[in-house]
Coordinates of C-alpha atoms in Angstrom, one line a residue:
M1 CA -0.2 0.0 -0.1
S2 CA 1.6 3.2 -0.9
K3 CA 1.8 5.9 1.2
P4 CA -0.4 8.7 1.7
I5 CA -0.1 11.8 0.5
T6 CA -0.1 15.0 2.9
G7 CA 0.1 17.9 3.5
K8 CA 1.1 20.6 6.9
N9 CA 0.0 18.6 10.2
H10 CA -2.9 20.4 12.2
V11 CA -2.9 20.5 16.1
G12 CA -6.7 20.5 17.4
E13 CA -8.8 19.8 20.5
R14 CA -11.9 17.3 20.5
R15 CA -14.2 16.8 23.4
E16 CA -16.3 14.0 23.9
K17 CA -19.0 13.7 27.1
R18 CA -19.6 10.7 28.8
P19 CA -23.4 9.4 30.2
N20 CA -22.1 10.7 33.6
G21 CA -22.1 14.2 32.4
D22 CA -18.2 14.9 31.9
I23 CA -15.7 15.7 29.2
Y24 CA -13.0 14.0 28.5
V25 CA -10.4 16.3 26.1
Y26 CA -8.2 14.9 24.0
E27 CA -5.2 16.2 21.4
R28 CA -5.8 15.3 18.0
I29 CA -3.1 16.1 15.2
T30 CA -4.5 15.8 11.7
A31 CA -3.4 16.1 8.4
Y32 CA -5.0 16.4 4.6
N33 CA -4.6 13.9 1.8
E34 CA -3.9 15.7 -1.3
K35 CA -5.0 12.2 -3.6
T36 CA -8.3 11.6 -1.3
R37 CA -8.9 15.0 -0.5
K38 CA -9.6 14.4 2.7
T39 CA -8.5 15.2 6.1
Y40 CA -7.3 12.0 8.4
T41 CA -6.3 11.4 12.0
V42 CA -2.6 11.5 12.7
S43 CA -2.3 10.5 16.3
Q44 CA -4.7 11.4 19.5
K45 CA -4.1 11.7 23.5
L46 CA -6.4 12.0 26.3
K47 CA -5.0 16.0 27.8
G48 CA -7.6 14.9 30.8
K49 CA -11.5 15.7 32.0
I50 CA -14.0 18.3 32.6
K51 CA -15.4 16.7 35.8
S52 CA -19.1 17.8 35.8
G53 CA -20.4 21.0 36.9
T54 CA -16.9 22.4 36.8
Q55 CA -14.9 24.3 33.7
K56 CA -11.3 23.2 34.9
I57 CA -9.3 20.7 33.1
V58 CA -7.8 18.0 35.3
P59 CA -5.2 16.3 33.8
T60 CA -4.2 13.1 33.3
R61 CA -1.5 11.0 34.8
P62 CA 1.3 10.6 32.1
K63 CA 1.9 7.1 31.0
K64 CA 5.3 5.7 32.2
R65 CA 7.4 4.8 29.1
K66 CA 7.7 1.0 28.5
G67 CA 10.8 0.1 31.2
E68 CA 10.7 2.9 33.0
G69 CA 9.6 2.2 36.9
S70 CA 8.2 -1.7 36.1
I71 CA 9.5 -2.7 40.0
P72 CA 9.0 0.1 42.1
G73 CA 9.4 -1.7 45.1
A74 CA 10.9 -5.0 46.2
T75 CA 12.1 -7.0 49.1
R76 CA 13.0 -10.4 50.3
Q77 CA 13.2 -10.8 54.3
H78 CA 13.8 -14.4 56.5
T79 CA 10.1 -15.2 57.4
G80 CA 10.2 -18.6 58.1
L81 CA 11.2 -18.7 61.9
T82 CA 9.6 -15.1 62.3
D83 CA 5.8 -16.3 61.2
I84 CA 6.1 -19.0 63.9
L85 CA 7.0 -16.4 66.5
E86 CA 4.3 -14.5 65.5
W87 CA 2.1 -16.6 66.1
V88 CA 3.3 -18.1 69.3
G89 CA 2.2 -14.6 70.1
K90 CA -0.9 -14.1 69.1
A91 CA -1.7 -17.9 70.6
S92 CA -0.2 -17.4 73.9
G93 CA -2.0 -14.7 74.4
I94 CA 1.1 -13.0 75.4
D95 CA 1.2 -10.3 72.6
D96 CA -1.9 -9.3 73.6
D97 CA -1.6 -9.0 77.2
V98 CA 1.8 -6.8 76.6
Y99 CA 0.0 -4.9 74.0
A100 CA -2.5 -4.6 77.2
S101 CA -0.1 -3.4 79.5
F102 CA 2.4 -1.1 77.7
S103 CA 1.8 2.0 75.0
E104 CA 2.0 0.3 71.4
G105 CA 5.2 1.6 70.5
D106 CA 7.3 0.0 74.0
A107 CA 5.1 -3.0 73.5
A108 CA 6.3 -3.6 70.0
K109 CA 9.8 -3.1 71.1
I110 CA 9.2 -5.4 74.1
L111 CA 8.4 -8.3 71.9
S112 CA 10.5 -7.2 68.9
I113 CA 13.6 -7.7 71.6
A114 CA 11.8 -11.3 73.0
R115 CA 11.5 -12.6 69.5
Y116 CA 15.2 -11.4 68.5
W117 CA 16.7 -13.8 71.7
I118 CA 15.1 -16.9 71.3
G119 CA 15.4 -16.3 67.4
S120 CA 18.6 -16.1 67.3
G121 CA 19.5 -18.1 70.5
G122 CA 20.4 -15.8 72.5
N123 CA 22.8 -13.1 70.6
T124 CA 23.4 -9.7 72.3
L125 CA 21.3 -6.7 71.8
P126 CA 24.4 -5.0 70.1
R127 CA 23.6 -7.2 67.2
L128 CA 19.8 -6.8 66.8
E129 CA 19.6 -4.1 64.6
S130 CA 21.3 -5.7 61.4
W131 CA 19.4 -8.9 62.7
Q132 CA 16.0 -7.4 61.6
V133 CA 17.1 -6.0 58.7
M134 CA 16.3 -9.5 57.2
H135 CA 13.6 -10.2 60.1
P136 CA 10.1 -8.7 60.3
L137 CA 9.5 -7.7 63.5
P138 CA 6.7 -5.6 65.5
Y139 CA 8.8 -2.9 65.8
H140 CA 9.5 -1.3 62.1
E141 CA 12.2 0.8 62.6
G142 CA 15.8 0.4 63.7
I143 CA 16.0 -1.2 67.5
T144 CA 19.9 0.9 68.4
E145 CA 22.0 0.8 71.8
D146 CA 20.0 4.3 72.6
V147 CA 16.4 2.7 71.5
Y148 CA 16.7 -0.5 74.1
G149 CA 18.1 1.8 76.5
N150 CA 15.5 4.1 76.9
L151 CA 13.1 1.1 76.7
F152 CA 14.9 -0.9 79.2
K153 CA 14.4 2.3 81.8
N154 CA 10.8 3.1 80.3
V155 CA 9.6 -0.6 81.6
G156 CA 12.3 -0.7 84.6
R157 CA 10.0 2.1 86.3
N158 CA 6.3 1.4 84.5
E159 CA 5.9 -0.7 87.7
E160 CA 2.0 -0.6 86.5
G161 CA 2.4 -1.7 83.4
V162 CA 4.7 -5.0 84.4
Q163 CA 2.6 -6.0 87.3
R164 CA -0.7 -5.3 84.9
Y165 CA 1.2 -8.2 82.3
F166 CA 1.7 -10.4 85.0
S167 CA -1.8 -10.1 86.4
A168 CA -2.9 -11.0 83.1
R169 CA -0.9 -13.9 82.7
A170 CA -2.2 -15.0 86.1
E171 CA -5.8 -15.1 84.5
H172 CA -5.2 -17.8 82.0
L173 CA -4.3 -20.5 84.7
G174 CA -7.9 -20.9 85.5
K175 CA -9.1 -22.5 89.2
S176 CA -6.6 -24.5 91.6
P177 CA -3.3 -23.4 89.5
V178 CA -0.2 -26.0 91.0
V179 CA 2.2 -23.0 91.2
A180 CA 5.9 -23.8 91.4
F181 CA 8.4 -21.1 93.1
D182 CA 12.0 -21.2 93.6
S183 CA 15.1 -18.5 92.5
T184 CA 18.7 -18.9 90.8
T185 CA 21.3 -15.9 91.1
I186 CA 22.7 -13.3 88.0
S187 CA 26.6 -13.1 88.7
T188 CA 28.1 -9.7 88.5
Y189 CA 30.9 -7.9 88.2
S190 CA 29.4 -4.4 88.6
E191 CA 29.4 -2.1 91.2
N192 CA 26.5 0.1 90.5
Q193 CA 23.5 -2.6 90.7
S194 CA 23.1 -1.7 94.4
E195 CA 20.8 -5.5 94.7
A196 CA 24.5 -7.0 93.8
R197 CA 25.9 -8.4 97.2
Q198 CA 27.7 -11.6 98.3
G199 CA 25.5 -14.0 99.5
F200 CA 24.9 -17.8 98.5
N201 CA 26.2 -18.4 94.5
K202 CA 24.7 -21.3 92.8
A203 CA 27.5 -20.3 89.8
Q204 CA 30.0 -20.4 92.5
D205 CA 32.5 -18.5 90.9
G206 CA 32.9 -15.8 93.8
L207 CA 30.7 -12.7 92.6
N208 CA 28.5 -11.1 94.0
T209 CA 25.0 -11.7 93.0
I210 CA 21.5 -10.6 92.1
K211 CA 18.5 -12.7 93.7
L212 CA 16.0 -13.9 90.8
L213 CA 12.6 -15.5 92.0
T214 CA 10.2 -16.7 89.6
L215 CA 6.8 -18.2 90.2
Y216 CA 6.4 -20.8 87.1
S217 CA 2.7 -22.8 86.1
V218 CA 3.6 -26.5 86.7
K219 CA 0.2 -27.3 84.7
S220 CA 0.3 -25.1 81.9
G221 CA 4.1 -25.1 81.3
E222 CA 5.1 -20.9 81.7
P223 CA 6.3 -18.2 84.0
I224 CA 3.5 -15.9 85.3
A225 CA 5.8 -13.5 87.6
F226 CA 9.1 -12.9 88.4
S227 CA 10.6 -10.4 91.0
K228 CA 14.4 -9.5 92.5
Q229 CA 16.4 -9.1 95.2
P230 CA 19.5 -9.0 96.7
G231 CA 21.7 -11.7 96.2
N232 CA 22.3 -11.4 100.6
V233 CA 18.9 -12.9 101.0
P234 CA 17.8 -16.3 101.9
D235 CA 16.3 -18.1 99.7
V236 CA 13.8 -19.2 103.4
I237 CA 12.8 -15.7 104.1
S238 CA 12.1 -14.9 101.0
I239 CA 8.2 -16.7 101.2
E240 CA 6.0 -13.5 103.3
N241 CA 6.9 -11.7 100.1
T242 CA 6.0 -14.4 97.9
L243 CA 2.4 -14.7 99.7
T244 CA 1.9 -11.3 99.1
Q245 CA 2.4 -11.1 95.4
L246 CA 0.0 -14.7 95.0
K247 CA -2.5 -13.0 96.7
C248 CA -2.0 -9.5 94.2
L249 CA -2.1 -12.3 91.4
H250 CA -5.5 -12.9 92.2
L251 CA -4.7 -16.6 92.0
E252 CA -8.0 -18.8 93.4
K253 CA -6.8 -21.7 95.8
P254 CA -3.0 -22.1 94.1
L255 CA -1.4 -24.9 95.3
V256 CA 2.8 -23.7 95.8
V257 CA 5.5 -26.1 95.3
T258 CA 8.8 -25.2 96.9
D259 CA 12.5 -27.2 97.4
N260 CA 13.7 -28.0 100.6
G261 CA 15.2 -24.5 100.8
Y262 CA 12.3 -23.0 101.8
Y263 CA 11.3 -25.1 104.4
S264 CA 10.6 -24.2 107.7
Q265 CA 8.4 -23.8 110.6
K266 CA 7.7 -20.0 110.2
N267 CA 7.2 -20.4 106.5
M268 CA 4.5 -23.4 107.3
M269 CA 2.5 -21.4 109.8
E270 CA 3.0 -18.3 107.1
F271 CA 1.2 -20.5 104.5
S272 CA -1.4 -21.6 107.0
L273 CA -2.1 -18.5 108.6
R274 CA -3.4 -17.1 104.8
N275 CA -5.1 -20.4 104.3
V276 CA -2.5 -20.7 101.1
K277 CA -1.8 -24.4 100.2
F278 CA 1.4 -25.3 100.3
L279 CA 3.9 -28.8 99.2
T280 CA 7.4 -28.4 100.3
L281 CA 10.3 -31.1 100.1
V282 CA 11.6 -31.2 103.5
D283 CA 14.9 -32.3 105.3
P284 CA 14.2 -36.2 106.3
N285 CA 17.0 -36.0 109.3
I286 CA 13.7 -34.0 110.7
T287 CA 12.9 -35.6 114.2
W288 CA 9.2 -35.3 113.8
I289 CA 9.9 -36.5 109.9
R290 CA 12.0 -39.5 111.1
E291 CA 9.4 -40.6 113.6
T292 CA 6.9 -40.6 110.5
V293 CA 9.0 -42.9 108.2
D294 CA 9.4 -45.3 111.1
A295 CA 6.0 -45.4 111.9
L296 CA 5.2 -46.0 107.6
R297 CA 8.1 -48.4 106.5
P298 CA 6.2 -52.0 106.9
S299 CA 3.2 -49.7 104.6
I300 CA 6.4 -48.3 102.8
A301 CA 8.3 -52.1 101.9
S302 CA 4.3 -53.5 100.5
M303 CA 3.6 -54.1 97.1
S304 CA 0.6 -51.8 96.7
S305 CA 2.7 -48.7 97.8
T306 CA 5.2 -49.2 94.4
C307 CA 4.5 -46.0 92.2
P308 CA 2.9 -46.5 88.9
F309 CA 4.7 -43.8 86.8
D310 CA 8.3 -44.7 88.3
P311 CA 8.3 -48.3 89.8
S312 CA 12.5 -47.5 91.8
I313 CA 10.2 -45.3 94.0
C314 CA 7.4 -46.2 97.0
G315 CA 5.8 -44.5 99.2
A316 CA 3.2 -43.8 101.8
T317 CA 1.0 -40.7 103.0
S318 CA 0.2 -40.2 107.4
C319 CA -1.7 -37.7 108.2
L320 CA -0.7 -35.6 111.7
T321 CA -1.9 -32.7 113.7
H322 CA 0.9 -30.4 114.1
Q323 CA 1.6 -27.8 116.5
F324 CA 2.8 -24.2 115.5
S325 CA 3.8 -21.2 117.8
K326 CA 4.2 -17.9 116.9
V327 CA 4.4 -14.5 118.9
R328 CA 1.7 -11.9 119.0
Q329 CA 2.5 -8.3 117.3
R330 CA -0.7 -6.6 118.1
S331 CA -3.5 -7.6 121.2
R332 CA -6.4 -9.7 120.2
N333 CA -8.8 -12.0 121.3
G334 CA -7.3 -12.1 125.3
T335 CA -4.0 -12.3 124.1
A336 CA -1.6 -9.3 124.4
A337 CA 0.7 -8.2 122.2
G338 CA 4.9 -10.0 122.9
E339 CA 3.2 -13.2 124.4
K340 CA 3.5 -16.4 122.4
E341 CA 0.4 -18.0 120.9
T342 CA 0.3 -21.5 120.2
F343 CA -1.7 -23.1 116.7
S344 CA -2.2 -26.9 115.1
R345 CA -2.6 -27.4 111.9
R346 CA -3.7 -30.4 109.7
L347 CA -0.2 -32.0 108.2
Y348 CA -0.5 -34.5 105.0
V349 CA 3.4 -35.8 105.8
H350 CA 4.3 -38.1 102.1
I351 CA 7.7 -40.5 102.4
Y352 CA 9.2 -42.0 99.6
Y353 CA 11.6 -44.8 99.4
S354 CA 14.1 -44.8 96.7
P355 CA 17.1 -48.0 96.5
D356 CA 18.7 -46.2 93.7
N357 CA 19.0 -43.3 95.9
E358 CA 20.0 -45.0 99.4
A359 CA 23.2 -46.2 97.9
K360 CA 24.0 -43.3 96.2
T361 CA 23.4 -41.8 99.6
E362 CA 25.1 -44.4 101.3
L363 CA 28.4 -44.2 98.8
A364 CA 28.5 -40.0 99.1
F365 CA 28.3 -40.9 103.0
R366 CA 31.2 -43.1 103.1
K367 CA 33.5 -40.8 101.1
D368 CA 32.7 -38.2 103.1
L369 CA 33.4 -39.4 106.2
L370 CA 36.6 -40.8 105.0
D371 CA 37.7 -37.9 104.1
L372 CA 36.5 -36.0 107.3
K373 CA 38.6 -38.5 109.2
M374 CA 42.0 -37.9 107.1
L375 CA 41.4 -34.5 107.9
V376 CA 41.4 -34.8 111.1
E377 CA 44.6 -37.0 111.3
E378 CA 46.3 -34.2 109.6
N379 CA 45.3 -32.1 112.6
T380 CA 43.1 -30.0 110.9
T381 CA 41.1 -27.9 112.7
E382 CA 39.1 -25.4 111.3
F383 CA 35.9 -27.4 109.9
T384 CA 32.6 -25.6 108.3
E385 CA 29.9 -26.1 111.0
S386 CA 28.2 -29.1 109.1
A387 CA 31.7 -30.4 108.6
Q388 CA 32.1 -30.0 112.3
R389 CA 28.6 -31.5 113.4
K390 CA 29.6 -34.8 111.2
I391 CA 32.7 -34.9 113.0
D392 CA 31.6 -34.4 116.3
K393 CA 28.5 -37.6 115.7
Y394 CA 30.2 -40.0 113.3
L395 CA 34.1 -39.7 114.3
T396 CA 35.8 -41.0 117.6
S397 CA 39.0 -39.6 118.5
S398 CA 41.6 -40.6 121.5
R399 CA 45.4 -40.5 122.1
K400 CA 47.7 -43.7 123.5
G401 CA 49.4 -41.9 126.5
R402 CA 50.4 -38.4 127.4
G403 CA 51.1 -36.8 123.6
G404 CA 50.9 -39.9 122.0
Q405 CA 49.6 -40.2 118.7
L406 CA 46.1 -39.3 117.7
K407 CA 43.8 -42.3 116.4
V408 CA 40.9 -42.0 114.9
G409 CA 38.1 -44.2 114.4
F410 CA 34.5 -44.5 113.5
N411 CA 31.0 -44.4 115.8
D412 CA 29.4 -47.4 114.1
E413 CA 26.2 -47.0 116.5
A414 CA 25.7 -43.3 115.1
I415 CA 26.5 -44.4 111.6
A416 CA 24.0 -47.7 111.9
E417 CA 21.1 -45.0 112.9
A418 CA 21.9 -42.6 110.1
K419 CA 21.9 -45.7 107.2
K420 CA 18.1 -46.4 108.3
Y421 CA 17.1 -43.1 106.7
F422 CA 18.8 -43.3 104.0
G423 CA 17.0 -43.6 100.2
Y424 CA 13.7 -41.3 101.9
F425 CA 12.5 -38.2 101.5
A426 CA 9.5 -36.6 102.0
L427 CA 7.0 -33.8 100.9
V428 CA 5.0 -31.9 103.3
S429 CA 1.2 -30.2 102.4
N430 CA -1.4 -28.6 103.8
Q431 CA -3.6 -30.5 101.2
A432 CA -5.3 -33.9 101.0
M433 CA -3.9 -35.6 97.9
D434 CA -2.1 -38.5 96.6
T435 CA 1.0 -40.0 97.2
F436 CA 2.3 -40.2 94.0
T437 CA 0.0 -37.1 92.8
A438 CA 1.9 -35.1 95.5
L439 CA 5.0 -36.4 93.6
E440 CA 4.4 -36.1 90.4
N441 CA 3.5 -32.2 91.2
Y442 CA 7.0 -32.1 93.2
R443 CA 8.4 -33.3 90.0
L444 CA 7.5 -31.1 87.8
R445 CA 8.3 -28.4 90.1
E446 CA 11.8 -29.6 88.4
K447 CA 11.2 -28.2 85.1
I448 CA 11.5 -24.4 86.8
E449 CA 15.2 -25.8 86.5
E450 CA 15.2 -25.9 82.9
L451 CA 13.5 -22.4 82.9
F452 CA 16.3 -20.4 84.2
A453 CA 19.0 -22.5 82.4
V454 CA 17.2 -21.6 79.3
Q455 CA 17.2 -17.8 80.7
K456 CA 20.9 -17.7 81.3
G457 CA 21.7 -19.8 78.1
R458 CA 20.2 -18.6 75.9
L459 CA 18.2 -15.4 76.3
D460 CA 21.7 -14.0 77.1
G461 CA 20.8 -13.4 80.7
A462 CA 23.6 -14.7 82.4
R463 CA 24.8 -11.3 83.4
P464 CA 23.1 -8.0 84.2
R465 CA 24.5 -6.2 80.8
T466 CA 24.0 -2.9 82.5
W467 CA 24.5 -0.3 84.7
Y468 CA 21.5 0.6 86.7
P469 CA 18.9 -1.4 88.5
D470 CA 15.9 0.3 86.8
N471 CA 17.5 -0.8 83.4
L472 CA 17.8 -4.4 85.2
R473 CA 14.1 -4.8 85.8
G474 CA 13.4 -4.0 82.5
R475 CA 15.6 -6.3 80.5
Q476 CA 14.6 -9.0 83.0
F477 CA 11.0 -8.6 82.5
T478 CA 12.1 -8.5 78.4
Q479 CA 13.4 -11.4 78.8
F480 CA 10.6 -13.1 81.1
V481 CA 8.3 -12.8 77.6
S482 CA 10.4 -14.2 76.0
L483 CA 10.8 -17.4 78.3
G484 CA 7.0 -17.7 77.6
Y485 CA 7.9 -17.8 73.9
H486 CA 9.8 -20.6 74.6
C487 CA 7.9 -22.5 76.9
F488 CA 4.7 -22.0 75.2
L489 CA 6.5 -23.1 71.7
T490 CA 8.6 -26.6 73.3
K491 CA 4.6 -27.6 75.2
K492 CA 3.2 -27.6 71.4
I493 CA 6.6 -29.1 70.2
K494 CA 5.7 -31.9 73.0
E495 CA 1.8 -32.0 71.7
I496 CA 3.3 -32.7 68.5
Q497 CA 5.3 -35.1 69.9
S498 CA 2.3 -36.7 71.9
R499 CA 0.5 -36.6 68.5
L500 CA 2.7 -38.4 66.7
R501 CA 3.1 -41.2 69.3
E502 CA -0.6 -42.1 69.0
K503 CA -2.3 -44.7 66.6
E504 CA -5.0 -43.6 65.1
S505 CA -7.6 -45.3 62.8
G506 CA -7.9 -43.9 59.1
K507 CA -4.4 -43.0 58.4
T508 CA -3.2 -43.6 55.1
Q509 CA 0.1 -45.2 54.9
S510 CA 1.5 -42.5 53.4
L511 CA 0.4 -40.2 56.1
I512 CA 1.8 -43.2 58.4
K513 CA 5.2 -42.8 56.7
L514 CA 5.6 -39.2 56.8
E515 CA 4.5 -38.6 60.6
K516 CA 7.5 -41.6 61.6
K517 CA 9.9 -39.2 59.5
L518 CA 8.7 -35.9 61.2
E519 CA 8.8 -37.3 64.7
N520 CA 12.4 -38.6 64.0
W521 CA 13.4 -35.5 62.4
I522 CA 11.7 -33.6 65.9
A523 CA 13.5 -36.1 68.5
Q524 CA 17.1 -35.1 66.9
R525 CA 16.6 -31.8 67.2
S526 CA 16.4 -28.8 70.1
L527 CA 13.9 -25.7 69.5
S528 CA 16.6 -23.6 68.5
Q529 CA 17.7 -26.0 66.1
I530 CA 13.9 -26.2 65.1
L531 CA 13.8 -22.4 64.8
D532 CA 16.8 -21.9 62.2
W533 CA 15.8 -25.0 60.3
F534 CA 12.8 -22.8 59.7
D535 CA 15.2 -19.8 59.1
C536 CA 16.0 -20.6 55.1
I537 CA 12.4 -19.5 54.3
E538 CA 12.6 -16.1 52.5
T539 CA 9.5 -14.2 51.4
T540 CA 10.0 -11.7 48.2
K541 CA 7.5 -9.3 47.7
V542 CA 7.8 -7.3 44.6
Q543 CA 5.8 -4.1 43.1
T544 CA 4.9 -3.8 39.6
A545 CA 3.0 -1.6 37.5
M546 CA 0.7 -4.7 36.9
G547 CA 0.0 -5.0 40.2
N548 CA 1.6 -6.5 43.9
Y549 CA 3.3 -10.1 43.4
R550 CA 4.4 -12.0 46.6
W551 CA 5.7 -15.5 47.0
S552 CA 8.4 -17.5 50.1
T553 CA 11.1 -20.6 49.2
E554 CA 9.1 -24.1 49.2
S555 CA 9.7 -26.0 51.9
V556 CA 9.2 -30.0 51.8
A557 CA 6.3 -32.3 53.2
R558 CA 8.1 -32.7 56.5
D559 CA 7.9 -29.1 57.7
R560 CA 4.5 -28.2 56.1
L561 CA 3.2 -30.8 58.3
F562 CA 4.6 -29.9 61.4
L563 CA 3.6 -26.1 60.6
K564 CA 0.3 -27.7 60.1
Y565 CA 0.2 -29.7 63.7
L566 CA 1.5 -26.5 65.0
G567 CA -1.4 -24.6 64.1
V568 CA 1.0 -21.9 61.7
R569 CA -0.5 -23.1 58.7
P570 CA -3.7 -24.7 59.9
E571 CA -5.5 -26.1 56.3

């Protein structure tokens, strides 16, 4: 086809009215074809429109040239790990409780740092800012040293928010919760921490310590509240404040479980007077406990006394009335202030015997006495109070003639009497319960020791890492929130393991095979390794002129099944 013979182009304007009243204005270029003697349109472009009822032309947005700005935005982040932690925060209620207790900004920072600690395996905070570049967190801005320093100071001084969070966590426990109470120590070189003092140091490193007291729900497996106090305060005098804190948390009929570090006549009396149920481990060498052991020996020896979930343990229970006395602080009911008041309460004494523990205790006892005998023979004169009591009770000393050689022997009668109680241990409570229910509750209390190990080893809690007491309080609170994440996720993974061990009908062979793979995979990995595994999943987001796009790293069937059973990606 031959090209038209054209004359000079002419630029004009064309208006087109639409049904809604708007007028579209086009810029049109025309030309004249001399051969056909007709005008034709060379090009036409929309300039804008005049809205109905106005006279002003609203120009249209110019079209982008091909290839210009086709990808206005693109991001890539590791989301596999953070998706799991985000689910934990929502499913556990921790996120809602933190947001309800603090301002939105502080809450987002607390949750971001808590997720960082558990997601990074307890890395120090200076690494957080670079870590969050590739990991989405509730707080979107960079968390620098100044940011988390100010946060810890604000949270440490905001006791109302801290206590509101503790109360919110306690509300999840329901009626008659079993609550474990225990302490750990944090060593520090700092002289600025006013609570850092010489006392019993569980790390045995000789440093000043700060004591951390924690309340832990035995049944739900999650921490409830914590407090800190000077490192020189003994455990045994910490109960009174704890009872007040329990009342503040509005726990309904809790059973408080402690170890023998908190046992004393005074503490049992405080529990009884405040009508708080307790279960505590007691030293079997106490006279009234030994009398109970002697009374229950025949019952413990029978086959029916065997523990159903641990055949290496036998046990029996005795109910008795125990006498308490206290000095009145105020005059009341005919008793003057300063006078001694006596009252009685019913106690349940659970006695247990373990042959394995008996053998271990006797071996340690023999080694201890042999060491003490050698030291006495070497004329050592300075001993600890405990060692001196053993020397006086279980060793004999004599000399032949004036200035004769020292001869050290053993008091076999006293040793035989002591050995009668090896292998026995006792739990005392003011609440009636089955012998082995008491043992189960006490053993679950031991999980709190794992809690302290996690906080120190995997949440950067072995040292204060801050200068001031208020900042330490805020830092410990954030660690406490992270600890809640850890406990909830650990519990859910154990529930998956229990589910995988169950034999359910109706499963296909392929599902049974896949579940077996998942069961073996979980058994071979710690929580940290599981989170690291999913950290490789990346999400890419791309914005183009045609729309927004998103895709994530593909995962194998076993990993998808894990996320499904966990609840992160339910089908």
